[in-house]
Amino acid sequence: MKKVPYRNQFSKVFVFSLVAILLFSVSLVAQDVVAESGDAAATSGDATAGKALFNQNCAACHALNRKMTGPALANVESRLAEEEGLDREWLYAWIKNSPGMIKAGDAYAVKIYNEYNQAAMTAFPTLTNEDIDNILAYTAAPPPAPAAPAAGEVSAVGAGQSSGGISNELILGALAVVFALLVVMLILVNNTLRRIAEANGISIEKERAEKRIPIWKAFAQNQFLVLVTVIFLLLGSAYFAYGWMMQIGVDQGYAPIQPIHYSHKIHAGDNKIDCKYCHSSARVSKHSGIPSLNVCMNCHKSIYEYKGNPEGPSQEDLANGYTNEFYTNEIKKLYKAVGWDEQNQKYTGESQPVEWVRIHNLPDFAYFNHSQHVSVAGVQCQTCHGPVEEMEIMYQYSPLTMGWCINCHRETNVKVEGNEYYEKIHAELSKKYGVENLTAAQMGGLECGKCHY
């Protein structure tokens, strides 16, 4: 009987200890879970934010799945861990101060530096570890699947059009049936009226056509009408002959197909590239010049495919075949012409000339200087060449005739602000003509020797 209290006390202590152990283990597990989740949160990163950071800081030299100025970066963290035994801390140090690691003699840093022609990677000390985590999350993210809804939208549009076509056909069929019924009713009414007339003894006689002079004979016998007609024919022929001859040598609207499709709409319109970046000689030379393919490669060493604008291709572009794949193939033509090896990122030396087709061409006896108009007069390119930034295929916008040039000289005021060359001339001519602003014509722009000498 005396053992029972001890047993009950032992049971209470055992139960209390068991509960304490369970509570302690639960707390430990909870702490481990929190720590693991914290570590995962610290190492996972935001792929969406990483994409923006990648495009802003890395895309000029790196792509995900191909070599460019630097190596491909898809799954770069896992590849470095498996192949080189490098962890994320190494990546933090490399991205923030790559020149320092090369100078310190880090084995892999020196290896990658020599492998890519000793092209030093830009240091990014302003990027935080969180920013780098986001970039690494983007490089580790699987590539997006093809946009299937676009095809569904296209098919839906096609279905809508086909359904619209069926409804139109039904409407046209119904109208045809109604028209046939009206014709049948008119025939029946006509036959009924004829029978009623015959029953009442009314005879229907056809009028005999009187013998008349043919109209061509009556016209030939009227000498006045013949004379007036001949005069109008001669004047009309002279007018059309003059108009046709005035178009000789005028190539307005001329839009030849070029060996490499170059879209001014994408370059000057979407990407806002200044005209004089490619046609740099327009500032200092008579000719605007055809840009060297090296100018194209300044950008297209890195831009190896066309990904389209954010709004996507228009229906007109798709109808004309201007897809992302089409533009990418044109970039491949550029690579072939300059002899660029995409895989090894270097020139092969095997180049091919591009036979561009000239669009704007003045007669040999007409002198025109681009620098005089662009640099001195400040004339915008669109004044003569039209809305180039909207042209998918470049064409001759203006007629470029003598009359067109003269009208421009008569209507355009000369910009003399900040131009010492014109100050004295402007002062004297302003007194002569009694005006504040002088046109190019008043400055001698209509003299024959200005363009013909």
Tab-separated table of N, CA, C and O in Angstrom, residues 286-370:
chain	number	residue	atom	x	y	z
A	286	LYS	N	29.268	65.707	-99.075
A	286	LYS	CA	28.226	65.897	-100.084
A	286	LYS	C	27.215	64.756	-100.027
A	286	LYS	O	26.007	64.968	-100.139
A	287	HIS	N	27.694	63.549	-99.845
A	287	HIS	CA	26.834	62.372	-99.830
A	287	HIS	C	26.536	61.933	-98.401
A	287	HIS	O	27.364	62.104	-97.499
A	288	SER	N	25.378	61.339	-98.216
A	288	SER	CA	25.041	60.805	-96.895
A	288	SER	C	25.783	59.498	-96.640
A	288	SER	O	26.048	59.145	-95.494
A	289	GLY	N	26.128	58.791	-97.704
A	289	GLY	CA	26.937	57.588	-97.575
A	289	GLY	C	26.144	56.349	-97.225
A	289	GLY	O	25.068	56.414	-96.617
A	290	ILE	N	26.665	55.204	-97.653
A	290	ILE	CA	26.105	53.914	-97.272
A	290	ILE	C	26.898	53.416	-96.067
A	290	ILE	O	28.118	53.283	-96.143
A	291	PRO	N	26.255	53.165	-94.944
A	291	PRO	CA	27.008	52.771	-93.743
A	291	PRO	C	27.740	51.449	-93.941
A	291	PRO	O	27.231	50.527	-94.581
A	292	SER	N	28.925	51.370	-93.385
A	292	SER	CA	29.694	50.132	-93.422
A	292	SER	C	29.004	49.072	-92.575
A	292	SER	O	28.313	49.373	-91.598
A	293	LEU	N	29.187	47.810	-92.957
A	293	LEU	CA	28.593	46.724	-92.173
A	293	LEU	C	29.189	46.644	-90.781
A	293	LEU	O	28.580	46.078	-89.869
A	294	ASN	N	30.381	47.214	-90.587
A	294	ASN	CA	30.948	47.265	-89.237
A	294	ASN	C	30.078	48.094	-88.303
A	294	ASN	O	30.029	47.836	-87.095
A	295	VAL	N	29.410	49.116	-88.862
A	295	VAL	CA	28.487	49.916	-88.051
A	295	VAL	C	27.335	49.041	-87.578
A	295	VAL	O	26.894	49.131	-86.430
A	296	CYS	N	26.844	48.170	-88.462
A	296	CYS	CA	25.768	47.251	-88.076
A	296	CYS	C	26.237	46.302	-86.972
A	296	CYS	O	25.504	46.019	-86.018
A	297	MET	N	27.489	45.835	-87.100
A	297	MET	CA	28.003	44.860	-86.142
A	297	MET	C	28.285	45.469	-84.777
A	297	MET	O	28.459	44.727	-83.798
A	298	ASN	N	28.358	46.789	-84.680
A	298	ASN	CA	28.496	47.414	-83.359
A	298	ASN	C	27.382	46.953	-82.427
A	298	ASN	O	27.597	46.774	-81.217
A	299	CYS	N	26.197	46.777	-82.971
A	299	CYS	CA	25.059	46.321	-82.169
A	299	CYS	C	24.816	44.822	-82.339
A	299	CYS	O	24.487	44.126	-81.375
A	300	HIS	N	24.963	44.338	-83.569
A	300	HIS	CA	24.535	42.966	-83.853
A	300	HIS	C	25.559	41.907	-83.460
A	300	HIS	O	25.308	40.723	-83.680
A	301	LYS	N	26.682	42.290	-82.887
A	301	LYS	CA	27.511	41.300	-82.214
A	301	LYS	C	26.760	40.720	-81.025
A	301	LYS	O	26.928	39.547	-80.674
A	302	SER	N	25.957	41.539	-80.406
A	302	SER	CA	25.184	41.110	-79.241
A	302	SER	C	23.746	40.789	-79.590
A	302	SER	O	23.137	39.907	-78.988
A	303	ILE	N	23.184	41.506	-80.556
A	303	ILE	CA	21.790	41.284	-80.934
A	303	ILE	C	21.784	40.278	-82.083
A	303	ILE	O	21.916	40.646	-83.252
A	304	TYR	N	21.666	39.007	-81.749
A	304	TYR	CA	21.746	37.940	-82.741
A	304	TYR	C	20.376	37.415	-83.156
A	304	TYR	O	20.271	36.598	-84.064
A	305	GLU	N	19.322	37.845	-82.500
A	305	GLU	CA	17.970	37.460	-82.885
A	305	GLU	C	17.011	38.597	-82.576
A	305	GLU	O	17.260	39.423	-81.704
A	306	TYR	N	15.921	38.629	-83.327
A	306	TYR	CA	14.904	39.671	-83.133
A	306	TYR	C	13.790	39.101	-82.276
A	306	TYR	O	13.198	38.065	-82.614
A	307	LYS	N	13.533	39.767	-81.172
A	307	LYS	CA	12.503	39.293	-80.249
A	307	LYS	C	11.224	40.102	-80.320
A	307	LYS	O	10.285	39.842	-79.576
A	308	GLY	N	11.196	41.112	-81.207
A	308	GLY	CA	9.972	41.869	-81.408
A	308	GLY	C	9.777	42.967	-80.395
A	308	GLY	O	10.431	43.016	-79.357
A	309	ASN	N	8.847	43.892	-80.704
A	309	ASN	CA	8.533	44.953	-79.751
A	309	ASN	C	7.505	44.449	-78.741
A	309	ASN	O	6.855	43.424	-78.964
A	310	PRO	N	7.348	45.139	-77.613
A	310	PRO	CA	6.432	44.649	-76.569
A	310	PRO	C	4.993	44.483	-77.039
A	310	PRO	O	4.268	43.633	-76.531
A	311	GLU	N	4.569	45.286	-78.017
A	311	GLU	CA	3.184	45.199	-78.482
A	311	GLU	C	2.965	43.992	-79.383
A	311	GLU	O	1.829	43.614	-79.652
A	312	GLY	N	4.043	43.402	-79.875
A	312	GLY	CA	3.912	42.264	-80.782
A	312	GLY	C	3.722	42.724	-82.215
A	312	GLY	O	3.427	43.893	-82.488
A	313	PRO	N	3.910	41.806	-83.167
A	313	PRO	CA	3.767	42.181	-84.584
A	313	PRO	C	2.325	42.532	-84.918
A	313	PRO	O	1.377	41.939	-84.397
A	314	SER	N	2.161	43.509	-85.812
A	314	SER	CA	0.820	43.911	-86.228
A	314	SER	C	0.286	42.907	-87.243
A	314	SER	O	1.018	42.087	-87.797
A	315	GLN	N	-1.021	42.976	-87.477
A	315	GLN	CA	-1.626	42.087	-88.461
A	315	GLN	C	-1.054	42.334	-89.852
A	315	GLN	O	-0.885	41.407	-90.645
A	316	GLU	N	-0.731	43.609	-90.145
A	316	GLU	CA	-0.143	43.937	-91.441
A	316	GLU	C	1.239	43.303	-91.592
A	316	GLU	O	1.570	42.757	-92.656
A	317	ASP	N	2.044	43.345	-90.520
A	317	ASP	CA	3.368	42.726	-90.565
A	317	ASP	C	3.258	41.221	-90.768
A	317	ASP	O	4.015	40.630	-91.548
A	318	LEU	N	2.334	40.580	-90.041
A	318	LEU	CA	2.159	39.142	-90.189
A	318	LEU	C	1.695	38.781	-91.591
A	318	LEU	O	2.124	37.769	-92.165
A	319	ALA	N	0.818	39.615	-92.170
A	319	ALA	CA	0.343	39.351	-93.526
A	319	ALA	C	1.479	39.444	-94.537
A	319	ALA	O	1.485	38.732	-95.557
A	320	ASN	N	2.451	40.325	-94.275
A	320	ASN	CA	3.589	40.483	-95.183
A	320	ASN	C	4.749	39.543	-94.851
A	320	ASN	O	5.792	39.596	-95.514
A	321	GLY	N	4.579	38.717	-93.833
A	321	GLY	CA	5.619	37.758	-93.481
A	321	GLY	C	6.704	38.311	-92.591
A	321	GLY	O	7.765	37.692	-92.448
A	322	TYR	N	6.480	39.487	-91.971
A	322	TYR	CA	7.497	40.099	-91.124
A	322	TYR	C	7.390	39.551	-89.703
A	322	TYR	O	6.923	40.226	-88.782
A	323	THR	N	7.821	38.326	-89.529
A	323	THR	CA	7.797	37.683	-88.216
A	323	THR	C	9.165	37.811	-87.553
A	323	THR	O	10.141	38.252	-88.176
A	324	ASN	N	9.241	37.419	-86.285
A	324	ASN	CA	10.531	37.460	-85.579
A	324	ASN	C	11.555	36.564	-86.266
A	324	ASN	O	12.742	36.905	-86.349
A	325	GLU	N	11.109	35.422	-86.758
A	325	GLU	CA	12.023	34.504	-87.447
A	325	GLU	C	12.556	35.131	-88.736
A	325	GLU	O	13.730	34.945	-89.080
A	326	PHE	N	11.696	35.886	-89.437
A	326	PHE	CA	12.133	36.541	-90.675
A	326	PHE	C	13.273	37.519	-90.397
A	326	PHE	O	14.303	37.512	-91.086
A	327	TYR	N	13.105	38.364	-89.380
A	327	TYR	CA	14.143	39.352	-89.062
A	327	TYR	C	15.421	38.671	-88.567
A	327	TYR	O	16.528	39.127	-88.877
A	328	THR	N	15.281	37.584	-87.803
A	328	THR	CA	16.462	36.862	-87.330
A	328	THR	C	17.245	36.291	-88.509
A	328	THR	O	18.491	36.322	-88.512
A	329	ASN	N	16.562	35.788	-89.513
A	329	ASN	CA	17.246	35.266	-90.703
A	329	ASN	C	17.983	36.374	-91.453
A	329	ASN	O	19.045	36.134	-92.048
A	330	GLU	N	17.457	37.598	-91.423
A	330	GLU	CA	18.155	38.707	-92.069
A	330	GLU	C	19.444	39.051	-91.307
A	330	GLU	O	20.443	39.445	-91.912
A	331	ILE	N	19.422	38.891	-89.981
A	331	ILE	CA	20.642	39.096	-89.199
A	331	ILE	C	21.686	38.046	-89.577
A	331	ILE	O	22.889	38.333	-89.645
A	332	LYS	N	21.230	36.821	-89.849
A	332	LYS	CA	22.161	35.771	-90.285
A	332	LYS	C	22.805	36.140	-91.623
A	332	LYS	O	23.982	35.824	-91.861
A	333	LYS	N	22.055	36.790	-92.511
A	333	LYS	CA	22.631	37.247	-93.775
A	333	LYS	C	23.743	38.267	-93.523
A	333	LYS	O	24.770	38.268	-94.208
A	334	LEU	N	23.535	39.137	-92.536
A	334	LEU	CA	24.562	40.112	-92.173
A	334	LEU	C	25.818	39.392	-91.692
A	334	LEU	O	26.940	39.742	-92.084
A	335	TYR	N	25.654	38.385	-90.829
A	335	TYR	CA	26.805	37.627	-90.332
A	335	TYR	C	27.567	36.970	-91.474
A	335	TYR	O	28.803	36.940	-91.482
A	336	LYS	N	26.827	36.439	-92.442
A	336	LYS	CA	27.480	35.784	-93.579
A	336	LYS	C	28.256	36.797	-94.409
A	336	LYS	O	29.350	36.500	-94.909
A	337	ALA	N	27.711	38.002	-94.552
A	337	ALA	CA	28.366	39.024	-95.365
A	337	ALA	C	29.668	39.507	-94.722
A	337	ALA	O	30.662	39.734	-95.411
A	338	VAL	N	29.679	39.659	-93.401
A	338	VAL	CA	30.883	40.170	-92.731
A	338	VAL	C	31.827	39.052	-92.305
A	338	VAL	O	32.939	39.315	-91.860
A	339	GLY	N	31.368	37.793	-92.440
A	339	GLY	CA	32.208	36.684	-92.017
A	339	GLY	C	32.306	36.551	-90.515
A	339	GLY	O	33.400	36.421	-89.962
A	340	TRP	N	31.166	36.584	-89.846
A	340	TRP	CA	31.152	36.516	-88.380
A	340	TRP	C	30.773	35.111	-87.923
A	340	TRP	O	29.751	34.564	-88.337
A	341	ASP	N	31.606	34.510	-87.095
A	341	ASP	CA	31.360	33.186	-86.533
A	341	ASP	C	30.619	33.348	-85.214
A	341	ASP	O	31.189	33.810	-84.219
A	342	GLU	N	29.348	32.973	-85.203
A	342	GLU	CA	28.533	33.163	-84.000
A	342	GLU	C	29.025	32.312	-82.837
A	342	GLU	O	29.025	32.766	-81.687
A	343	GLN	N	29.412	31.079	-83.125
A	343	GLN	CA	29.776	30.164	-82.046
A	343	GLN	C	31.050	30.603	-81.333
A	343	GLN	O	31.131	30.596	-80.107
A	344	ASN	N	32.074	30.984	-82.117
A	344	ASN	CA	33.356	31.360	-81.533
A	344	ASN	C	33.507	32.860	-81.322
A	344	ASN	O	34.549	33.311	-80.819
A	345	GLN	N	32.484	33.636	-81.742
A	345	GLN	CA	32.479	35.084	-81.519
A	345	GLN	C	33.730	35.752	-82.088
A	345	GLN	O	34.446	36.490	-81.393
A	346	LYS	N	34.018	35.474	-83.354
A	346	LYS	CA	35.153	36.126	-84.008
A	346	LYS	C	34.934	36.142	-85.517
A	346	LYS	O	34.091	35.399	-86.045
A	347	TYR	N	35.678	37.004	-86.207
A	347	TYR	CA	35.576	37.107	-87.658
A	347	TYR	C	36.423	36.009	-88.309
A	347	TYR	O	37.532	35.714	-87.870
A	348	THR	N	35.871	35.449	-89.388
A	348	THR	CA	36.574	34.399	-90.113
A	348	THR	C	37.451	34.942	-91.226
A	348	THR	O	38.312	34.234	-91.729
A	349	GLY	N	37.216	36.188	-91.642
A	349	GLY	CA	37.951	36.769	-92.756
A	349	GLY	C	37.333	36.477	-94.101
A	349	GLY	O	37.810	36.964	-95.133
A	350	GLU	N	36.256	35.677	-94.125
A	350	GLU	CA	35.574	35.338	-95.373
A	350	GLU	C	34.331	36.222	-95.512
A	350	GLU	O	33.238	35.842	-95.106
A	351	SER	N	34.512	37.417	-96.051
A	351	SER	CA	33.413	38.375	-96.188
A	351	SER	C	32.887	38.384	-97.616
A	351	SER	O	33.569	37.949	-98.549
A	352	GLN	N	31.666	38.889	-97.766
A	352	GLN	CA	31.020	38.996	-99.072
A	352	GLN	C	30.433	40.395	-99.218
A	352	GLN	O	29.809	40.893	-98.272
A	353	PRO	N	30.614	41.038	-100.375
A	353	PRO	CA	30.040	42.377	-100.546
A	353	PRO	C	28.518	42.319	-100.641
A	353	PRO	O	27.951	41.372	-101.186
A	354	VAL	N	27.880	43.323	-100.084
A	354	VAL	CA	26.418	43.446	-100.165
A	354	VAL	C	26.093	44.458	-101.260
A	354	VAL	O	26.510	45.617	-101.175
A	355	GLU	N	25.374	44.037	-102.269
A	355	GLU	CA	25.058	44.903	-103.406
A	355	GLU	C	23.750	45.653	-103.135
A	355	GLU	O	22.678	45.279	-103.600
A	356	TRP	N	23.876	46.723	-102.350
A	356	TRP	CA	22.698	47.527	-102.040
A	356	TRP	C	22.184	48.218	-103.310
A	356	TRP	O	22.960	48.572	-104.194
A	357	VAL	N	20.887	48.417	-103.378
A	357	VAL	CA	20.258	49.089	-104.519
A	357	VAL	C	19.994	50.542	-104.131
A	357	VAL	O	19.287	50.809	-103.152
A	358	ARG	N	20.555	51.462	-104.903
A	358	ARG	CA	20.397	52.884	-104.584
A	358	ARG	C	18.962	53.321	-104.844
A	358	ARG	O	18.344	52.944	-105.839
A	359	ILE	N	18.448	54.155	-103.935
A	359	ILE	CA	17.057	54.615	-104.040
A	359	ILE	C	17.006	56.062	-104.515
A	359	ILE	O	16.329	56.381	-105.486
A	360	HIS	N	17.697	56.967	-103.827
A	360	HIS	CA	17.684	58.389	-104.172
A	360	HIS	C	18.883	58.698	-105.074
A	360	HIS	O	20.022	58.496	-104.673
A	361	ASN	N	18.605	59.186	-106.259
A	361	ASN	CA	19.678	59.410	-107.232
A	361	ASN	C	19.360	60.655	-108.055
A	361	ASN	O	18.408	60.662	-108.839
A	362	LEU	N	20.131	61.715	-107.855
A	362	LEU	CA	19.939	62.950	-108.618
A	362	LEU	C	20.713	62.878	-109.931
A	362	LEU	O	21.701	62.137	-110.046
A	363	PRO	N	20.291	63.650	-110.939
A	363	PRO	CA	21.051	63.689	-112.199
A	363	PRO	C	22.468	64.208	-111.970
A	363	PRO	O	22.747	64.927	-111.008
A	364	ASP	N	23.376	63.826	-112.863
A	364	ASP	CA	24.775	64.224	-112.710
A	364	ASP	C	24.970	65.733	-112.820
A	364	ASP	O	25.928	66.277	-112.258
A	365	PHE	N	24.064	66.417	-113.544
A	365	PHE	CA	24.238	67.857	-113.745
A	365	PHE	C	23.671	68.677	-112.589
A	365	PHE	O	23.707	69.898	-112.613
A	366	ALA	N	23.120	68.027	-111.561
A	366	ALA	CA	22.566	68.735	-110.404
A	366	ALA	C	23.463	68.503	-109.200
A	366	ALA	O	23.755	67.360	-108.830
A	367	TYR	N	23.920	69.585	-108.583
A	367	TYR	CA	24.802	69.490	-107.414
A	367	TYR	C	23.971	69.622	-106.144
A	367	TYR	O	23.164	70.538	-105.997
A	368	PHE	N	24.165	68.688	-105.216
A	368	PHE	CA	23.486	68.747	-103.920
A	368	PHE	C	24.475	68.327	-102.842
A	368	PHE	O	25.149	67.301	-102.973
A	369	ASN	N	24.551	69.120	-101.770
A	369	ASN	CA	25.485	68.855	-100.690
A	369	ASN	C	24.701	68.598	-99.404
A	369	ASN	O	23.976	69.473	-98.915
A	370	HIS	N	24.848	67.394	-98.854
A	370	HIS	CA	24.123	67.053	-97.634
A	370	HIS	C	24.581	67.912	-96.454
A	370	HIS	O	23.749	68.365	-95.659
